[in-house]
Coordinates of C-alpha atoms and ligand atoms in Angstrom, one line a residue:
M1 CA 84.1 -151.5 50.2
S2 CA 85.0 -154.0 52.6
N3 CA 82.0 -155.4 54.7
A4 CA 81.7 -155.3 58.6
V5 CA 83.2 -158.4 60.1
K6 CA 80.6 -159.6 62.8
N7 CA 80.4 -162.6 65.0
S8 CA 77.3 -164.3 66.7
K9 CA 77.2 -162.0 69.2
T10 CA 77.6 -158.6 67.5
V11 CA 75.5 -159.2 64.3
K12 CA 72.2 -157.3 64.5
V13 CA 69.2 -157.0 62.0
G14 CA 69.8 -153.8 60.2
D15 CA 73.5 -154.4 59.7
G16 CA 73.1 -155.0 55.7
I17 CA 75.8 -157.0 54.3
V18 CA 78.3 -158.4 56.8
T19 CA 81.2 -161.0 57.0
V20 CA 81.0 -163.6 59.6
K21 CA 83.7 -166.6 60.2
G22 CA 83.4 -169.9 61.9
W23 CA 83.0 -173.6 61.7
V24 CA 80.3 -175.2 59.7
Q25 CA 78.6 -177.1 62.5
D26 CA 75.7 -178.5 60.6
T27 CA 74.3 -178.4 57.1
R28 CA 70.5 -179.4 56.4
N29 CA 69.6 -179.5 52.8
L30 CA 65.9 -179.4 52.2
G31 CA 65.6 -179.6 48.3
G32 CA 64.5 -175.9 47.4
I33 CA 66.3 -174.4 50.6
S34 CA 69.5 -175.4 52.6
F35 CA 70.4 -174.1 56.2
I36 CA 74.0 -174.0 57.6
V37 CA 74.6 -173.6 61.1
L38 CA 77.8 -171.6 61.5
R39 CA 79.5 -171.9 65.1
D40 CA 82.0 -169.1 66.5
R41 CA 83.2 -168.4 70.0
F42 CA 80.1 -167.0 71.1
G43 CA 77.5 -169.3 69.8
T44 CA 75.9 -170.1 66.3
I45 CA 74.2 -168.1 63.3
Q46 CA 72.1 -169.6 60.8
L47 CA 73.1 -169.4 57.0
T48 CA 69.9 -169.6 54.9
L49 CA 70.1 -170.5 51.3
P50 CA 67.1 -170.4 49.2
K51 CA 68.4 -172.4 46.1
K52 CA 66.5 -170.0 43.6
K53 CA 68.0 -166.9 44.7
I54 CA 71.8 -168.1 45.3
D55 CA 74.4 -168.5 42.6
P56 CA 74.3 -172.4 41.7
E57 CA 78.2 -172.6 42.2
L58 CA 78.3 -171.2 45.4
F59 CA 75.2 -173.1 46.5
G60 CA 76.8 -176.2 45.4
E61 CA 80.0 -175.6 47.0
I62 CA 79.1 -174.3 50.4
T63 CA 76.2 -176.9 51.1
T64 CA 78.5 -179.8 50.5
L65 CA 81.2 -178.8 52.9
P66 CA 82.1 -181.3 55.5
R67 CA 81.3 -180.7 58.9
E68 CA 83.7 -178.6 60.9
S69 CA 85.3 -176.9 57.8
V70 CA 86.2 -173.3 58.6
I71 CA 84.7 -170.5 56.3
S72 CA 84.4 -166.9 56.1
V73 CA 81.0 -165.9 54.8
T74 CA 79.5 -162.7 53.4
G75 CA 76.0 -162.0 53.1
E76 CA 73.0 -160.0 53.9
V77 CA 71.4 -160.1 57.3
K78 CA 67.6 -160.9 57.4
E79 CA 65.2 -160.9 60.2
S80 CA 64.0 -164.2 61.0
N81 CA 61.5 -165.6 63.6
Q82 CA 62.7 -169.1 63.1
T83 CA 66.1 -168.7 64.9
E84 CA 67.2 -168.1 68.2
L85 CA 69.0 -164.7 67.3
G86 CA 66.0 -163.7 65.3
L87 CA 68.2 -163.2 62.2
E88 CA 69.7 -165.3 59.4
I89 CA 72.3 -164.6 56.7
I90 CA 71.7 -164.9 53.0
P91 CA 75.2 -165.8 51.5
S92 CA 76.4 -163.9 48.4
G93 CA 80.0 -165.2 48.8
F94 CA 82.3 -167.2 50.9
V95 CA 86.1 -168.3 51.4
L96 CA 86.8 -171.7 52.5
E97 CA 89.6 -171.1 55.0
S98 CA 90.2 -174.7 55.8
K99 CA 88.5 -178.1 54.6
A100 CA 87.8 -180.5 57.4
D101 CA 88.5 -184.2 56.9
S102 CA 85.6 -186.6 57.5
P103 CA 84.7 -188.5 59.3
L104 CA 85.4 -186.5 62.4
P105 CA 87.4 -188.4 65.2
M106 CA 84.3 -187.5 67.2
G107 CA 81.2 -185.5 66.7
V108 CA 80.8 -181.8 68.2
I109 CA 77.1 -181.8 68.4
D110 CA 76.1 -185.6 68.4
K111 CA 74.4 -186.4 71.6
V112 CA 76.1 -189.6 72.2
N113 CA 78.2 -190.2 75.2
V114 CA 81.9 -190.3 74.3
E115 CA 84.3 -191.7 76.8
M116 CA 86.6 -189.3 78.6
D117 CA 89.7 -190.9 77.1
T118 CA 88.4 -190.4 73.6
R119 CA 87.4 -186.9 74.5
L120 CA 91.0 -186.3 75.9
N121 CA 92.7 -187.8 73.0
N122 CA 90.7 -185.4 70.7
R123 CA 90.7 -182.6 73.0
F124 CA 90.9 -180.0 70.2
I125 CA 87.5 -181.1 69.0
D126 CA 86.1 -181.7 72.7
L127 CA 86.8 -178.1 73.2
R128 CA 84.6 -176.8 70.2
K129 CA 81.5 -177.8 72.5
P130 CA 80.3 -174.6 74.2
E131 CA 79.6 -176.3 77.5
I132 CA 83.3 -177.7 77.6
R133 CA 84.9 -174.3 76.8
A134 CA 82.8 -172.7 79.4
I135 CA 84.6 -174.5 82.0
F136 CA 87.9 -172.9 80.8
E137 CA 86.3 -169.4 80.5
L138 CA 85.5 -169.8 84.2
K139 CA 88.9 -170.9 85.0
S140 CA 90.4 -168.0 83.4
L141 CA 87.9 -165.6 85.1
M142 CA 88.9 -167.5 88.4
V143 CA 92.6 -166.4 88.0
K144 CA 91.6 -162.8 87.0
L145 CA 89.4 -162.7 90.4
L146 CA 92.4 -164.1 92.4
N147 CA 94.6 -161.6 91.0
E148 CA 92.1 -158.7 91.9
V149 CA 91.6 -159.9 95.5
M150 CA 95.2 -160.7 96.1
T151 CA 96.1 -157.2 94.7
E152 CA 93.5 -155.6 97.0
N153 CA 95.1 -157.2 99.9
Q154 CA 98.7 -156.0 99.2
F155 CA 100.1 -159.4 98.2
S156 CA 102.8 -159.3 95.5
Q157 CA 102.7 -161.9 92.8
V158 CA 105.8 -164.0 92.4
F159 CA 107.3 -166.8 90.2
T160 CA 109.6 -169.4 91.8
P161 CA 111.6 -171.9 90.1
K162 CA 110.0 -175.2 89.0
M163 CA 113.3 -177.1 88.7
S164 CA 115.3 -177.6 91.6
A165 CA 118.3 -179.5 93.2
S166 CA 115.8 -180.5 96.0
G167 CA 112.3 -181.1 96.6
A168 CA 109.9 -179.4 99.1
E169 CA 109.1 -182.1 101.1
G170 CA 111.5 -184.5 100.1
G171 CA 110.7 -188.2 99.0
A172 CA 108.3 -190.1 97.0
S173 CA 106.2 -187.7 94.9
L174 CA 109.2 -186.0 92.9
F175 CA 109.8 -186.0 89.3
S176 CA 113.4 -186.3 88.5
V177 CA 114.8 -184.5 85.2
D178 CA 118.3 -184.8 84.0
Y179 CA 119.8 -181.3 84.5
F180 CA 122.9 -181.4 82.5
G181 CA 123.9 -184.6 83.8
K182 CA 122.8 -183.7 87.5
E183 CA 119.6 -185.0 89.1
A184 CA 116.9 -182.1 89.5
Y185 CA 113.2 -182.2 90.5
L186 CA 110.1 -180.6 89.3
A187 CA 108.7 -178.5 91.9
Q188 CA 106.0 -180.3 94.0
S189 CA 105.2 -177.0 95.6
P190 CA 106.6 -173.5 96.2
Q191 CA 106.8 -174.0 99.9
L192 CA 110.6 -173.6 100.5
Y193 CA 110.8 -170.4 98.4
K194 CA 107.8 -168.5 99.5
Q195 CA 108.7 -169.3 103.1
M196 CA 112.5 -168.0 102.1
L197 CA 110.7 -164.7 100.6
M198 CA 109.1 -164.1 104.1
S199 CA 112.6 -163.1 105.3
T200 CA 113.0 -160.4 102.7
G201 CA 110.4 -157.9 103.7
L202 CA 108.1 -159.1 100.6
D203 CA 105.9 -160.0 103.4
R204 CA 102.6 -160.9 101.5
I205 CA 103.2 -163.1 98.4
F206 CA 101.3 -165.2 96.1
E207 CA 101.9 -167.4 93.0
I208 CA 99.8 -169.2 90.6
A209 CA 101.8 -171.8 88.7
P210 CA 102.1 -175.5 88.0
A211 CA 102.8 -177.9 90.6
F212 CA 104.0 -181.5 89.9
R213 CA 103.3 -184.6 92.0
A214 CA 104.8 -187.9 90.9
E215 CA 101.6 -189.8 92.6
N216 CA 100.8 -193.0 90.9
S217 CA 97.2 -192.7 91.8
N218 CA 94.2 -192.9 89.5
T219 CA 91.5 -191.0 91.3
N220 CA 89.2 -188.3 90.0
R221 CA 90.8 -185.7 92.1
H222 CA 94.5 -186.3 91.5
V223 CA 96.6 -185.2 88.4
T224 CA 100.4 -185.3 88.0
E225 CA 100.4 -181.6 87.1
F226 CA 98.0 -179.0 88.4
I227 CA 97.7 -175.3 89.1
S228 CA 98.6 -174.3 92.7
F229 CA 97.4 -171.0 93.9
D230 CA 99.8 -170.4 97.0
G231 CA 99.9 -167.5 99.4
E232 CA 102.3 -166.7 102.3
M233 CA 102.0 -164.0 104.8
S234 CA 104.0 -162.4 107.5
W235 CA 103.4 -160.8 110.9
I236 CA 100.5 -163.1 111.7
E237 CA 99.5 -163.6 115.1
S238 CA 98.2 -167.1 114.6
M239 CA 97.0 -169.4 112.0
D240 CA 93.5 -167.9 112.5
D241 CA 94.7 -164.7 110.4
V242 CA 95.7 -167.0 107.5
M243 CA 92.2 -168.8 107.7
A244 CA 90.5 -165.3 107.7
M245 CA 92.6 -164.5 104.5
I246 CA 91.9 -167.6 102.7
E247 CA 88.0 -167.1 103.6
E248 CA 87.9 -163.9 102.4
I249 CA 89.7 -164.8 99.0
V250 CA 87.6 -168.0 98.3
D251 CA 84.4 -166.1 99.1
Y252 CA 85.5 -163.2 96.6
V253 CA 86.2 -165.9 93.9
I254 CA 83.0 -167.9 94.3
R255 CA 80.7 -164.6 94.4
G256 CA 82.8 -163.2 91.4
L257 CA 82.4 -166.5 89.3
K258 CA 78.7 -166.4 90.2
E259 CA 78.1 -162.9 89.0
R260 CA 80.6 -162.3 86.3
G261 CA 80.6 -165.8 85.0
A262 CA 76.8 -166.0 84.7
E263 CA 77.0 -166.3 81.0
Y264 CA 79.2 -169.3 81.0
L265 CA 77.2 -170.8 84.1
K266 CA 74.2 -170.7 82.0
V267 CA 75.9 -172.6 79.0
L268 CA 76.9 -175.4 81.5
D269 CA 73.3 -175.2 83.2
K270 CA 75.0 -174.8 86.5
E271 CA 74.0 -172.7 89.5
I272 CA 76.7 -171.8 92.0
V273 CA 75.7 -171.8 95.6
V274 CA 77.9 -169.4 97.5
P275 CA 79.0 -171.0 100.8
S276 CA 77.8 -169.5 104.2
R277 CA 80.1 -167.6 106.1
P278 CA 81.8 -167.6 108.4
Y279 CA 83.3 -170.9 107.4
P280 CA 83.3 -173.1 110.4
R281 CA 86.4 -174.0 111.9
L282 CA 86.5 -177.6 113.2
T283 CA 89.4 -179.4 114.8
Y284 CA 90.8 -182.6 113.5
A285 CA 89.7 -184.1 117.1
E286 CA 86.2 -183.2 116.5
C287 CA 86.2 -184.6 112.9
L288 CA 87.6 -187.7 114.2
K289 CA 84.6 -188.1 116.5
M290 CA 82.2 -187.4 113.6
V291 CA 84.0 -190.1 111.6
N292 CA 83.8 -192.5 114.5
D293 CA 80.1 -191.7 115.1
G294 CA 79.7 -192.1 111.1
G295 CA 80.8 -195.7 111.6
L296 CA 84.6 -195.6 110.4
P297 CA 86.9 -196.5 113.0
L298 CA 89.9 -194.3 113.0
K299 CA 92.4 -193.6 115.7
D300 CA 93.9 -190.5 116.9
G301 CA 96.8 -189.7 114.4
D302 CA 95.1 -191.4 111.5
D303 CA 94.7 -189.7 108.3
L304 CA 90.9 -188.8 107.8
G305 CA 91.3 -190.2 104.2
T306 CA 88.8 -189.9 101.4
E307 CA 86.2 -191.7 103.3
G308 CA 86.6 -189.8 106.4
E309 CA 86.4 -186.5 104.7
K310 CA 83.2 -187.4 103.0
I311 CA 81.7 -188.2 106.3
V312 CA 82.7 -184.9 107.8
G313 CA 81.2 -183.3 104.6
D314 CA 78.0 -185.0 105.0
V315 CA 77.6 -184.0 108.5
M316 CA 78.4 -180.4 107.7
A317 CA 76.1 -180.5 104.7
E318 CA 73.2 -181.3 107.2
R319 CA 74.3 -178.3 109.2
G320 CA 74.1 -176.0 106.3
Y321 CA 77.8 -175.8 105.4
E322 CA 79.7 -176.7 102.2
M323 CA 82.9 -175.0 103.0
Y324 CA 84.5 -175.4 106.4
F325 CA 88.2 -175.6 107.8
I326 CA 89.6 -178.7 109.6
A327 CA 92.4 -177.4 112.0
E328 CA 95.1 -178.8 114.2
Y329 CA 96.2 -182.0 112.6
P330 CA 98.5 -184.3 114.6
E331 CA 101.9 -182.8 114.2
E332 CA 103.5 -186.3 113.0
A333 CA 101.2 -186.2 110.1
K334 CA 102.3 -182.7 108.9
P335 CA 105.4 -181.6 107.1
F336 CA 108.3 -180.1 108.9
Y337 CA 107.7 -176.6 108.4
I338 CA 104.3 -176.6 110.2
M339 CA 104.6 -175.1 113.9
E340 CA 103.5 -177.8 116.6
K341 CA 101.1 -176.9 119.1
D342 CA 103.1 -176.5 122.3
G343 CA 102.7 -179.3 124.7
T344 CA 100.3 -181.3 122.6
S345 CA 100.7 -183.9 119.8
Y346 CA 98.8 -181.4 117.6
S347 CA 99.9 -178.7 115.2
Y348 CA 98.7 -175.2 113.7
S349 CA 97.9 -176.7 110.5
F350 CA 94.5 -176.8 108.7
D351 CA 92.8 -177.9 105.7
L352 CA 89.9 -176.3 103.8
D353 CA 87.4 -178.7 102.7
Y354 CA 84.6 -178.2 100.3
K355 CA 81.7 -180.5 100.0
G356 CA 83.6 -183.4 101.7
Q357 CA 87.1 -183.0 99.9
E358 CA 90.2 -181.0 100.7
I359 CA 90.9 -178.3 98.4
S360 CA 93.6 -176.5 100.5
S361 CA 96.1 -177.1 103.2
G362 CA 98.0 -174.5 105.1
G363 CA 99.0 -173.5 108.4
Q364 CA 101.3 -171.4 110.6
R365 CA 105.2 -172.1 109.8
E366 CA 107.8 -172.7 112.3
H367 CA 109.9 -169.6 111.9
R368 CA 112.3 -170.2 114.8
Y369 CA 115.4 -171.7 113.5
D370 CA 116.3 -174.0 116.3
L371 CA 112.7 -175.6 116.5
L372 CA 112.6 -176.0 112.8
V373 CA 115.9 -177.9 112.8
K374 CA 114.5 -180.0 115.6
R375 CA 111.5 -180.8 113.7
M376 CA 113.1 -181.7 110.6
E377 CA 115.3 -184.2 112.8
K378 CA 112.3 -185.7 114.4
L379 CA 110.6 -186.2 111.0
G380 CA 113.7 -188.3 109.8
L381 CA 115.0 -185.4 107.4
N382 CA 118.6 -184.2 107.2
P383 CA 118.9 -180.4 107.7
E384 CA 122.0 -180.4 105.7
D385 CA 119.9 -181.1 102.7
F386 CA 118.0 -177.9 103.3
G387 CA 120.8 -175.5 103.9
F388 CA 119.8 -172.8 101.3
Y389 CA 116.3 -172.8 103.1
L390 CA 117.5 -173.0 106.5
D391 CA 119.8 -170.0 106.0
A392 CA 116.8 -167.8 105.4
F393 CA 116.0 -168.4 109.1
R394 CA 119.4 -167.6 110.5
Y395 CA 119.2 -164.0 110.1
G396 CA 115.7 -162.8 110.9
M397 CA 112.6 -164.2 110.0
P398 CA 109.0 -162.9 110.9
P399 CA 106.2 -165.2 112.0
H400 CA 104.5 -166.4 109.1
G401 CA 101.8 -168.7 107.5
G402 CA 100.3 -169.5 104.4
W403 CA 98.3 -172.1 102.1
G404 CA 98.3 -174.0 98.8
I405 CA 94.9 -174.4 97.0
G406 CA 94.7 -176.5 93.9
I407 CA 92.5 -174.3 91.7
E408 CA 91.0 -177.3 89.7
R409 CA 89.9 -178.7 92.9
L410 CA 88.1 -175.6 93.6
L411 CA 86.5 -175.1 90.3
V412 CA 85.5 -178.7 90.0
K413 CA 83.7 -178.9 93.4
M414 CA 82.1 -175.5 92.7
L415 CA 80.8 -176.6 89.4
D416 CA 80.0 -180.2 90.6
L417 CA 82.0 -181.7 87.9
P418 CA 82.6 -185.4 88.2
N419 CA 86.5 -185.4 87.5
I420 CA 89.3 -182.9 87.9
R421 CA 90.5 -183.7 84.4
E422 CA 87.3 -181.7 83.2
A423 CA 89.0 -178.7 84.4
I424 CA 92.2 -179.3 82.8
L425 CA 92.8 -178.8 79.2
F426 CA 95.5 -181.4 78.5
P427 CA 95.6 -183.4 81.9
R428 CA 98.8 -185.4 83.0
D429 CA 98.2 -188.5 84.9
P430 CA 100.1 -191.8 85.4
S431 CA 98.7 -193.1 81.9
R432 CA 98.5 -189.6 79.9
L433 CA 101.5 -187.6 78.6
S434 CA 99.8 -186.6 75.5
P435 CA 98.3 -184.7 73.9
Ligands
ATP1 P1 95.5 -184.9 99.0 O1 95.7 -185.5 100.3 O2 94.1 -184.7 98.6 O3 96.2 -185.8 97.8 P2 97.6 -183.3 99.8 O4 97.3 -183.0 101.1 O5 98.6 -184.2 99.3 O6 96.3 -183.7 98.8 P3 98.9 -180.7 99.6 O7 100.1 -181.0 99.7 O8 98.2 -180.3 100.8 O9 98.0 -181.9 99.0 O10 98.5 -179.8 98.4 C1 97.7 -178.6 98.7 C2 96.6 -178.6 97.8 O11 96.9 -178.9 96.3 C3 95.6 -179.6 97.9 O12 94.7 -179.3 98.9 C4 94.9 -179.9 96.6 O13 94.0 -178.8 96.5 C5 96.0 -179.5 95.7 N1 96.6 -180.8 95.3 C6 97.5 -181.6 95.7 N2 97.9 -182.6 95.1 C7 97.3 -182.5 94.0 C8 97.0 -183.6 92.9 N3 97.8 -184.5 92.9 N4 96.1 -182.9 91.8 C9 95.4 -182.1 91.9 N5 95.5 -181.0 93.0 C10 96.1 -181.5 93.9
MG2 MG1 96.9 -181.4 102.2

């Protein structure tokens, strides 16, 4: 008869003989009795080994296993008031599936502060810590929630190419790859493709996919590969429609994580505060004033920058808002595909900022062919380089707008994590290309 295979979440007093599998997290030998903490995906279970009652060979082997070895243990479940689960297992047999080398490259339970570099170099061990794994359980849930809310709002999920003969916005931040002897680029964003799709009748689309940026900057919020959640929608009256959509999506995701991610938030010892709605819609001009009043002398047209964004974040926090839009940036500072605000030097663009940091950019796009070409020329781009994109504007293009959100930025801000790398399994940055 085979024993029921259980884990630390499903095992119960009264189960009789069970089999559990996991990593030997810790062993304590107290002479007459030994304890092993066995860890699996859901938590830990105590194995209790009273020396007198256990086969000496089994006892000798199991209690001398190096930490982090993987075993499968069969034994009887006994009630215990000494353990968190209220039970312990008395082993009667075990299989060593994989013996761990020692010493370990870094500890799993040692309470020493390990440098981020060491952690990332040994990410497979780092991820054995429940509070690290919880971040990725939440990221997984976040993507599920995004899929739910997008589907509810009639958006179709699409997949656009990540290798291309031209980049979205041209220029500096493109990675080039050798494509059978020709130069190709990794996608910075799906911008051109999602706009082209607006001319097809697929009038609400979204994509969740990697975006690559050859930005040689070592900050806590930039990496060279991140997951971009992009949306594009047709038949908008103005960019207000796009902002309203994002607000609904982001609110759904944050609420969903708070409710359905509660068990992981507990592991992380974090509480999510759902940002107040409606998210205020500030203008760039208003923010410039806040920044100037805050002592940072920026001029009209300047980028708010990290420092400026932070000042706005502080002012908004005082007003009780963690999430807010900053709209109508100077048109010169925005990419060619953004629609200009007629008769002004501003544009129908916006950022969504969360606790003083940009998490999304979006806007209404210029859908009128002639004006789009004019805008490209004004920004020093050659329309001939964008032939395949522009063609989609020549034969009927609805008014449309959209956004791109870096999902790691959203997650990191929500959880108040100190670095975007905490939310990426194997981060890529200028000095990190492996593991
Ligand atoms: P920033 O000014 O903060 O570098 P950006 O304005 O260059 O960002 P966009 O081109 O507007 O970025 O990209 C849309 C979103 O993608 C950003 O709001 C951000 O959430 C995310 N994002 C952009 N670049 C990166 C990066 N290097 N690493 C992680 N996320 C990024
Ligand atoms: Mg931006």
